[in-house]
Coordinates of C-alpha atoms and ligand atoms in Angstrom, one line a residue:
M24 CA 50.3 -73.7 -59.9
T25 CA 49.0 -77.2 -59.1
L26 CA 45.4 -78.0 -59.1
R27 CA 44.1 -78.5 -55.6
P28 CA 40.6 -79.1 -54.2
P29 CA 39.3 -76.6 -51.7
A30 CA 40.2 -77.2 -48.1
H31 CA 36.9 -78.8 -47.1
V32 CA 37.4 -81.4 -49.9
A33 CA 41.2 -81.9 -49.3
G34 CA 40.4 -82.7 -45.6
L35 CA 37.9 -85.5 -46.5
V36 CA 38.9 -89.0 -45.6
P37 CA 37.3 -91.2 -48.4
Y38 CA 34.8 -93.8 -47.3
V39 CA 36.5 -97.1 -46.4
P40 CA 34.4 -100.0 -47.6
G41 CA 34.5 -103.5 -46.2
K42 CA 37.3 -105.5 -47.8
P43 CA 36.1 -107.2 -51.0
I44 CA 36.0 -111.0 -50.8
E45 CA 38.1 -111.3 -54.0
E46 CA 40.9 -109.2 -52.4
V47 CA 41.0 -111.2 -49.2
E48 CA 41.0 -114.6 -51.0
R49 CA 43.8 -113.4 -53.3
E50 CA 45.9 -112.2 -50.4
L51 CA 45.4 -115.4 -48.3
G52 CA 45.3 -117.9 -51.2
I53 CA 42.0 -119.3 -50.1
T54 CA 38.6 -119.7 -51.8
D55 CA 36.0 -120.1 -49.0
S56 CA 36.1 -116.9 -47.1
V57 CA 33.1 -115.6 -45.4
K58 CA 32.2 -111.9 -45.7
L59 CA 30.4 -110.5 -42.8
A60 CA 31.6 -106.9 -43.2
S61 CA 29.2 -104.9 -45.3
N62 CA 25.7 -105.8 -44.0
E63 CA 24.8 -107.5 -47.3
N64 CA 22.2 -110.1 -47.9
P65 CA 23.8 -113.6 -47.3
V66 CA 20.9 -115.4 -49.1
G67 CA 21.9 -113.7 -52.4
P68 CA 19.7 -111.8 -54.9
S69 CA 16.2 -112.8 -55.8
P70 CA 16.2 -115.2 -58.9
L71 CA 13.4 -113.1 -60.3
A72 CA 15.5 -109.9 -60.0
L73 CA 18.4 -111.7 -61.7
A74 CA 16.3 -112.8 -64.6
A75 CA 14.9 -109.3 -65.0
A76 CA 18.4 -107.8 -64.9
R77 CA 19.6 -110.3 -67.5
E78 CA 16.7 -109.5 -69.8
A79 CA 17.4 -105.7 -69.4
L80 CA 21.0 -106.3 -70.6
A81 CA 19.7 -106.7 -74.2
D82 CA 18.7 -103.0 -74.3
V83 CA 21.7 -101.4 -72.6
H84 CA 22.6 -99.6 -75.8
R85 CA 19.7 -97.3 -74.8
Y86 CA 19.8 -95.0 -71.8
P87 CA 17.6 -96.0 -68.9
D88 CA 14.3 -94.6 -68.1
D89 CA 15.4 -91.3 -66.5
G90 CA 14.0 -91.0 -63.0
G91 CA 12.9 -94.6 -63.0
W92 CA 9.3 -93.9 -63.9
A93 CA 8.3 -97.6 -64.0
L94 CA 10.0 -98.4 -60.7
R95 CA 8.4 -95.4 -59.0
Q96 CA 4.9 -96.6 -60.2
K97 CA 5.6 -100.1 -58.7
L98 CA 6.9 -98.6 -55.5
A99 CA 3.8 -96.3 -55.3
A100 CA 1.5 -99.2 -55.7
H101 CA 3.4 -101.4 -53.3
L102 CA 3.5 -98.7 -50.6
G103 CA 0.3 -96.9 -51.3
F104 CA 2.2 -93.7 -51.7
A105 CA 2.1 -91.1 -54.5
A106 CA 4.7 -91.6 -57.2
D107 CA 5.5 -87.9 -57.4
G108 CA 7.0 -88.1 -53.9
I109 CA 9.4 -90.9 -54.8
V110 CA 13.0 -90.4 -56.1
V111 CA 15.2 -93.2 -57.1
G112 CA 19.0 -93.2 -56.7
A113 CA 22.1 -95.2 -57.2
G114 CA 21.7 -96.7 -53.7
S115 CA 20.3 -94.7 -50.9
S116 CA 23.8 -93.2 -50.5
E117 CA 23.1 -91.2 -53.6
L118 CA 19.9 -89.9 -52.1
I119 CA 21.8 -88.7 -49.1
R120 CA 24.1 -86.8 -51.5
L121 CA 21.0 -85.4 -53.4
A122 CA 19.4 -84.2 -50.1
V123 CA 22.6 -82.5 -49.1
G124 CA 23.2 -81.1 -52.6
A125 CA 19.7 -79.7 -52.6
Y126 CA 19.6 -78.0 -49.2
V127 CA 23.1 -77.6 -47.6
G128 CA 25.2 -74.6 -48.8
P129 CA 28.6 -73.5 -47.5
G130 CA 28.4 -73.0 -43.7
D131 CA 25.0 -74.6 -43.3
E132 CA 24.7 -77.3 -40.7
A133 CA 23.3 -80.8 -40.6
V134 CA 22.7 -82.6 -37.3
M135 CA 23.5 -86.3 -37.0
A136 CA 24.3 -88.9 -34.4
A137 CA 27.9 -90.1 -33.7
P138 CA 28.4 -92.9 -34.5
A139 CA 26.0 -93.0 -37.4
F140 CA 26.3 -93.9 -41.1
V141 CA 29.5 -92.1 -42.2
V142 CA 28.1 -90.9 -45.6
Y143 CA 26.0 -88.2 -43.9
K144 CA 29.2 -86.5 -42.6
L145 CA 31.1 -87.1 -45.9
A146 CA 28.3 -85.6 -48.0
V147 CA 27.8 -82.5 -45.7
T148 CA 31.5 -81.9 -45.6
A149 CA 31.9 -82.2 -49.4
A150 CA 29.2 -79.6 -49.7
A151 CA 31.2 -77.2 -47.5
G152 CA 28.5 -77.6 -44.9
R153 CA 29.2 -78.3 -41.2
P154 CA 28.3 -81.7 -39.8
V155 CA 27.1 -81.4 -36.2
E156 CA 27.7 -84.7 -34.6
V157 CA 25.8 -85.5 -31.4
P158 CA 27.2 -88.4 -29.4
C159 CA 25.0 -91.4 -29.0
R160 CA 23.8 -92.3 -25.5
D161 CA 24.1 -96.1 -24.8
F162 CA 24.8 -96.5 -28.5
A163 CA 21.5 -95.0 -29.5
H164 CA 20.5 -91.6 -30.9
D165 CA 20.2 -89.0 -28.1
L166 CA 17.2 -87.2 -29.5
D167 CA 17.1 -84.5 -26.8
A168 CA 20.7 -83.6 -27.4
M169 CA 20.1 -83.7 -31.2
L170 CA 17.2 -81.3 -30.7
A171 CA 19.4 -79.0 -28.6
A172 CA 22.0 -79.0 -31.4
V173 CA 19.5 -77.6 -34.0
T174 CA 20.2 -73.9 -34.8
P175 CA 18.8 -71.5 -37.4
R176 CA 21.6 -72.8 -39.7
T177 CA 20.4 -76.4 -39.5
R178 CA 19.2 -77.5 -42.9
I179 CA 19.0 -81.3 -42.3
V180 CA 18.6 -83.6 -39.3
F181 CA 19.6 -87.2 -40.0
V182 CA 18.0 -90.1 -38.0
C183 CA 19.4 -93.5 -38.9
N184 CA 16.9 -96.0 -37.8
P185 CA 18.1 -98.7 -37.2
N186 CA 21.5 -97.0 -36.8
N187 CA 24.6 -98.2 -38.5
P188 CA 27.0 -99.2 -36.9
T189 CA 25.2 -99.7 -33.6
G190 CA 22.1 -101.6 -34.7
T191 CA 20.0 -99.6 -32.2
V192 CA 16.7 -97.9 -32.9
V193 CA 14.8 -94.8 -31.9
T194 CA 11.4 -95.6 -30.4
E195 CA 8.0 -94.2 -29.7
P196 CA 6.8 -92.1 -28.0
A197 CA 10.1 -90.3 -27.8
F198 CA 10.4 -90.0 -31.6
G199 CA 7.0 -88.4 -32.0
R200 CA 7.9 -85.8 -29.4
F201 CA 11.2 -85.2 -31.2
V202 CA 9.5 -84.6 -34.6
D203 CA 6.9 -82.3 -33.0
R204 CA 9.7 -80.1 -31.5
L205 CA 11.8 -79.7 -34.7
P206 CA 11.4 -76.4 -36.5
P207 CA 9.6 -76.6 -39.9
D208 CA 12.3 -75.1 -42.0
L209 CA 14.7 -78.1 -42.2
L210 CA 14.5 -81.5 -43.7
L211 CA 14.2 -84.5 -41.4
V212 CA 15.9 -87.5 -43.1
I213 CA 14.9 -90.9 -41.7
D214 CA 17.3 -93.5 -43.1
E215 CA 15.5 -96.8 -43.0
A216 CA 18.1 -98.9 -44.8
Y217 CA 17.6 -101.8 -42.3
I218 CA 13.9 -101.2 -41.4
E219 CA 12.8 -104.6 -42.7
F220 CA 14.9 -106.3 -40.0
V221 CA 13.2 -104.6 -37.1
E222 CA 11.2 -106.9 -34.7
R223 CA 10.3 -104.4 -32.0
S224 CA 6.8 -103.0 -32.2
D225 CA 7.7 -99.5 -30.8
V226 CA 9.9 -98.4 -33.7
P227 CA 8.4 -95.6 -35.8
D228 CA 7.5 -96.1 -39.4
G229 CA 8.9 -93.1 -41.3
L230 CA 6.3 -93.5 -44.0
A231 CA 3.4 -93.2 -41.4
Y232 CA 4.9 -89.8 -40.4
L233 CA 5.2 -88.8 -44.0
R234 CA 1.5 -89.7 -44.6
E235 CA 0.2 -87.8 -41.7
A236 CA 2.1 -84.6 -42.3
R237 CA 1.0 -82.1 -39.6
P238 CA 1.3 -78.4 -39.8
G239 CA 4.4 -77.1 -38.0
R240 CA 6.4 -80.3 -38.6
P241 CA 9.4 -80.3 -41.0
P242 CA 9.2 -82.1 -44.3
I243 CA 10.4 -85.7 -44.1
L244 CA 12.6 -87.7 -46.5
V245 CA 12.5 -91.5 -45.8
L246 CA 15.4 -93.4 -47.3
R247 CA 15.1 -97.1 -48.2
T248 CA 17.3 -99.3 -50.3
F249 CA 17.4 -102.4 -52.4
S250 CA 20.9 -103.2 -51.1
K251 CA 20.0 -104.9 -47.9
I252 CA 17.0 -107.2 -47.6
Y253 CA 16.4 -107.2 -51.4
G254 CA 20.0 -108.4 -52.0
L255 CA 20.9 -106.0 -54.8
A256 CA 23.8 -104.1 -53.2
G257 CA 26.0 -104.6 -56.3
L258 CA 23.4 -103.0 -58.6
R259 CA 23.0 -99.8 -56.6
V260 CA 19.3 -98.9 -56.2
G261 CA 17.7 -97.0 -53.4
Y262 CA 14.8 -94.6 -53.1
G263 CA 13.5 -91.7 -51.1
L264 CA 9.9 -91.1 -50.1
T265 CA 9.0 -87.5 -49.5
T266 CA 6.7 -84.6 -50.4
P267 CA 6.4 -83.7 -54.1
A268 CA 8.2 -80.4 -53.3
V269 CA 11.2 -82.0 -51.8
A270 CA 11.2 -84.6 -54.6
A271 CA 11.4 -81.8 -57.1
D272 CA 14.3 -80.2 -55.2
L273 CA 16.2 -83.6 -55.2
N274 CA 15.5 -83.9 -58.9
R275 CA 17.2 -80.5 -59.5
V276 CA 20.5 -82.0 -58.4
R277 CA 20.0 -85.6 -59.5
P278 CA 22.3 -86.6 -62.4
P279 CA 20.4 -87.7 -65.4
F280 CA 20.0 -91.5 -65.9
N281 CA 21.4 -92.1 -62.4
V282 CA 20.2 -95.7 -62.1
S283 CA 21.1 -98.2 -64.8
R284 CA 18.6 -100.3 -66.8
P285 CA 19.5 -103.6 -65.3
A286 CA 19.3 -102.1 -61.8
L287 CA 15.9 -100.6 -62.4
A288 CA 14.6 -103.9 -63.8
A289 CA 16.0 -106.0 -61.0
A290 CA 14.5 -103.7 -58.4
E291 CA 11.1 -103.9 -59.9
A292 CA 11.2 -107.7 -59.9
A293 CA 12.7 -107.8 -56.4
L294 CA 9.8 -105.8 -55.1
A295 CA 7.4 -108.4 -56.3
D296 CA 9.4 -111.4 -54.9
R297 CA 7.8 -111.6 -51.5
A298 CA 9.1 -115.1 -50.8
H299 CA 12.7 -114.0 -51.2
L300 CA 12.2 -111.1 -48.8
E301 CA 10.6 -113.4 -46.2
T302 CA 13.4 -115.9 -46.5
T303 CA 16.0 -113.3 -46.0
R304 CA 14.2 -111.9 -43.1
A305 CA 13.8 -115.3 -41.4
V306 CA 17.5 -116.2 -42.1
T307 CA 18.6 -112.8 -40.7
L308 CA 16.5 -112.8 -37.6
E309 CA 17.4 -116.4 -36.7
G310 CA 21.1 -115.6 -37.4
R311 CA 21.0 -112.4 -35.3
R312 CA 19.6 -114.4 -32.3
Y313 CA 22.1 -117.2 -32.8
L314 CA 25.1 -114.8 -33.1
A315 CA 24.0 -112.7 -30.1
E316 CA 23.7 -115.8 -28.0
A317 CA 26.9 -117.5 -29.2
L318 CA 29.0 -114.3 -28.8
G319 CA 27.5 -113.8 -25.4
R320 CA 28.6 -117.3 -24.4
L321 CA 32.1 -116.4 -25.5
G322 CA 32.0 -113.6 -23.0
L323 CA 31.7 -110.8 -25.6
E324 CA 29.4 -107.8 -25.0
V325 CA 27.0 -107.4 -27.8
V326 CA 24.9 -104.2 -28.4
P327 CA 21.2 -105.3 -28.9
S328 CA 20.5 -105.0 -32.6
Q329 CA 17.4 -104.5 -34.7
A330 CA 19.5 -104.6 -37.9
N331 CA 21.3 -107.3 -39.9
F332 CA 24.6 -106.8 -38.0
L333 CA 25.9 -106.7 -34.5
L334 CA 28.3 -104.3 -32.8
V335 CA 30.5 -106.4 -30.6
K336 CA 33.0 -105.2 -27.9
T337 CA 36.4 -106.8 -28.3
P338 CA 38.9 -107.7 -25.6
V339 CA 41.7 -106.5 -27.9
K340 CA 41.7 -103.7 -30.4
G341 CA 38.9 -104.3 -32.9
S342 CA 41.2 -103.9 -35.9
A343 CA 43.6 -106.5 -34.4
L344 CA 40.8 -109.0 -33.9
A345 CA 39.5 -108.3 -37.4
D346 CA 43.0 -109.0 -38.8
A347 CA 43.2 -112.3 -36.8
L348 CA 39.7 -113.4 -38.1
L349 CA 40.8 -112.5 -41.6
E350 CA 43.5 -115.2 -41.3
A351 CA 40.7 -117.7 -40.7
G352 CA 38.9 -116.3 -43.8
V353 CA 36.3 -114.5 -41.8
I354 CA 35.9 -110.8 -42.8
V355 CA 34.3 -108.6 -40.2
R356 CA 34.4 -104.8 -40.0
P357 CA 36.6 -102.8 -37.6
V358 CA 34.9 -99.6 -36.6
D359 CA 37.7 -97.4 -35.4
G360 CA 36.7 -95.0 -38.2
Y361 CA 33.5 -94.6 -36.2
G362 CA 35.4 -93.8 -33.0
L363 CA 34.9 -97.3 -31.7
P364 CA 38.4 -98.8 -31.6
D365 CA 37.4 -101.6 -29.2
Y366 CA 34.6 -102.9 -31.3
V367 CA 33.9 -104.8 -34.5
R368 CA 30.7 -104.9 -36.5
I369 CA 29.7 -108.4 -37.6
S370 CA 27.0 -108.8 -40.3
V371 CA 24.6 -111.6 -39.9
G372 CA 25.3 -114.4 -42.5
T373 CA 23.9 -117.7 -43.3
R374 CA 23.8 -120.3 -40.5
T375 CA 27.1 -121.9 -41.8
E376 CA 28.8 -118.5 -42.1
N377 CA 27.7 -117.5 -38.6
E378 CA 29.0 -120.8 -37.2
R379 CA 32.4 -120.2 -38.9
C380 CA 32.6 -116.8 -37.5
V381 CA 31.8 -118.0 -34.0
A382 CA 34.3 -120.9 -34.3
A383 CA 37.0 -118.5 -35.6
L384 CA 36.3 -116.0 -32.8
A385 CA 36.4 -118.8 -30.1
A386 CA 39.8 -120.0 -31.5
R387 CA 41.2 -116.4 -31.5
L388 CA 39.9 -115.7 -28.0
R389 CA 41.4 -118.9 -26.6
G390 CA 44.7 -118.4 -28.4
Ligands
PLP413 N1 22.1 -96.0 -44.9 C1 22.7 -96.8 -44.1 C2 22.3 -96.7 -42.6 C3 23.6 -97.8 -44.5 O1 24.2 -98.6 -43.5 C4 23.9 -97.9 -45.8 C5 24.8 -98.9 -46.3 O2 25.5 -99.6 -45.6 C6 23.2 -97.1 -46.7 C7 22.3 -96.1 -46.3 C8 23.5 -97.1 -48.2 O3 23.2 -98.1 -48.8 P1 23.1 -98.1 -50.4 O4 23.7 -96.9 -50.9 O5 23.7 -99.4 -50.9 O6 21.6 -98.1 -50.6

């Protein structure tokens, strides 16, 4: 007898990350590639966060503060939200896992948009649950269709706002109506990994919904991360904001010491570095405008984005275009895995990186 995982695990296709820069450079024999594939912060980490992480290294023979008490206190003060409703994780990806682990049993359902962040589906499938994917309309969450997909077996509804990989947002007043029509016995997860890049004023603030909990509405878990605007993707820190009861359930399935000492220290320091956040936001918004315009001028269709990336329709297969750009040292993300074979997702980089991307694209489209 050979050891085999159960069928629901054997059928899983592991998450495919953006190609690491080191691998591309090794393969191509170059050193100046531009990575616009994983929606990272092109500015780099906050120097204050780096200093804090370095200092924390001295104590890594000790386990970290379990549950990230100090970071939760800082987040609580920063957001004006009770610390007992905050859970920290190794990236917000871990919080998705914790939410699913806490509430989704075999055969239970979770409703999500398609395409949306692929980890929702992976986590639910790994828990022997049933992901119920509701096609986007015009690349955005179809909230009415999502509501119609809710059944008595639905344990979680995921709303990715802004959505990855489309960059679209849900807006008011439609979102408010959606929340009011959801049954109270499920968890509404609002994934706000990219919320800091939103410019529109009609986009809901998950935290505001959480604060004004109304009877009849489901409990809410808002997910945020230090991987994007805070530039700490490599350290893996994210957090969830929720009710103390949901936080307690997530903590039941949270592995002990799930966030490392340097990561916790860096996140605390990053939270206090307002200047770094503002710089990143300015670079990203300027870059997003520049890329959207420049790609439009090249005749490419760009989905309007409120995130730090753009979904772009390609005249050839997205993966073929991504391969061609790779030869020019520009790494973008094909999204066939999201059911979008004729698109690529391009993360906003620095001005120089964006210009290199546009030049490489222009050359490939001409050639
Ligand atoms: N949520 C969304 C929508 C994302 O796009 C990502 C990462 O790309 C994450 C969550 C997870 O990020 P992390 O685990 O690094 O916090």
